[in-house]
Amino acid sequence: MDKLFIFDTTLRDGEQVPGCQLNTIEKIQVAKALETLGVDVIEAGFPISSPGDFNSVVEISKAVTWPTICALTRGVQKDIDVAADALKFAKNKRIHTGIGTSEFHIKYKFNSTQDEILERAVAAVKYAKKYVEDVEFYCEDAGRTDNVYLARVVEAVIKAGATVVNIPDTTGYCLPWQYGEKIKFLMENVNGVHNAVLSTHCHNDLGMATANTISGVLNGARQVEVTINGIGERAGNTSLEEVAMILKCHKGMDIDTNINTQKIYPISRMVSSLMNMPVQPNKAIVGRNAFAHSSGIHQDGVLKNRESYEIMDPTDVGIDKNSIVLTARSGRAALKHRLSVLGVEVENGKLDEIYEAFLKLADKKKDINDDDVLVLAGMERTEKQRIKLDYLQVTSGIGVKAVASVGLLIAGEKFEAAATGNGPVDAAIKALKKIINRTMTLQEFTIQSMSKGSDDMGKVHMQVEHAGVVYYGFGANTDIVAASVEAYVNAINQFVK
Ligand code: KIV
Ligand code: ZN
């Protein structure tokens, strides 16, 4: 079987998404889970972009043992210097440098020419080679780059020492056959192509990311750039779980990866929870409904023989339908075990805090599921907020106006306000606004239940606009009005300093 290298960019392309930013500790948690999952390369960040990104690359390099740690740069010396510095502790390191090669990029972004861009590409690779042996070069917007020119660039950067050449469909424009032909053209027309690995990096703007990636692999690419849950710029990137399971289900492709597919579901939940990015219920492989059969005919068929309607066994992706459900009678050890299965390692002090919150939640709802556990584990993020929700009281119903009184603690000082509204959330937010007194508009507001049951936790995602910038907020509570107010408070904490 041919080996396909899995390059995960959840912590770079995925983390670029507004509202998905993680702190260094959270990034290390994801990186370690990616290592356990079996990815070959972790793109840990874009070090020159911020001190936070630089530091994350340093710390991930220390924390992770065998996957290659990769740092992104533009094709400029300063970026490469900083990336090399950030990678100094990595056991296996790679610099990922590159430049736009499409007519759009050359003409409008760089006001340059094809020859000049080719020279800059070669210079960037040679410069990165001074620091590391493993240099990946990306031809940004390769999806819309003329194949003949693209082949010239790929040939030149391989000659300059690139070990991997990335062919990104940056705008998600290609159709599967077009992307496949592009890779085939390069495989057939680039001298020395076998001295490097061609990589796919497909965005999902037309919903083609996975199909394009597979088409690239069928035509010779041997590295795929992917993210957990398919998160990434705009409509996202190719999702790791889809590629891994396609290769597992279609053994005839004769291509293998290092991925331990049973770790897919826990890491999907972890990334969704840490990034506050819900997974759509019908998302392939990891969506809540991915293995749920609702029609009577399907249920009957599955009961007679699972394979009548299922091409994958849910346990192959780590969905354990028989996993022990935690209840108010579960002890610390059971909670610690569940956290560890979900990739969260906690020390005893922190475990005590989570356990206390767990008991409070278990008082309100009977069964505590994995999502609940992950929310509890992430609670300290809101506990450190400068503005905290102290109390909330609402009265609402049919035929009466909703009234809310809200108490906030701002840097320890108490503030209170009351307001009426056309529903309990509206009233509570109006009361909040009286205290905060800034111009802000609620742009998006979604409520999602975590599993089922009227005692379930509701997860609320909000986007609040202030001074032209959109801030993301998240809240989770068995009371959805409280979850909504928590999400609003979480968003305003990011701009009211
Ligand atoms: O989509 C893209 O082109 C990228 C490159 C920076 C690799 O993310
Ligand atoms: Zn990208």
Short mmCIF file of C-alpha atoms and ligand atoms in Angstrom, two decimals, residues 12-13 201 203 237, ligand 2:
data_model
loop_
_atom_site.label_atom_id
_atom_site.label_comp_id
_atom_site.label_asym_id
_atom_site.label_seq_id
_atom_site.Cartn_x
_atom_site.Cartn_y
_atom_site.Cartn_z
CA ARG A 12 -3.13 27.36 11.53
CA ASP A 13 -5.73 27.54 8.72
CA HIS A 201 -4.73 21.88 0.17
CA HIS A 203 -10.88 24.86 0.40
CA ASN A 237 -10.74 23.09 4.44
ZN ZN B 2 -5.72 27.51 3.13
#
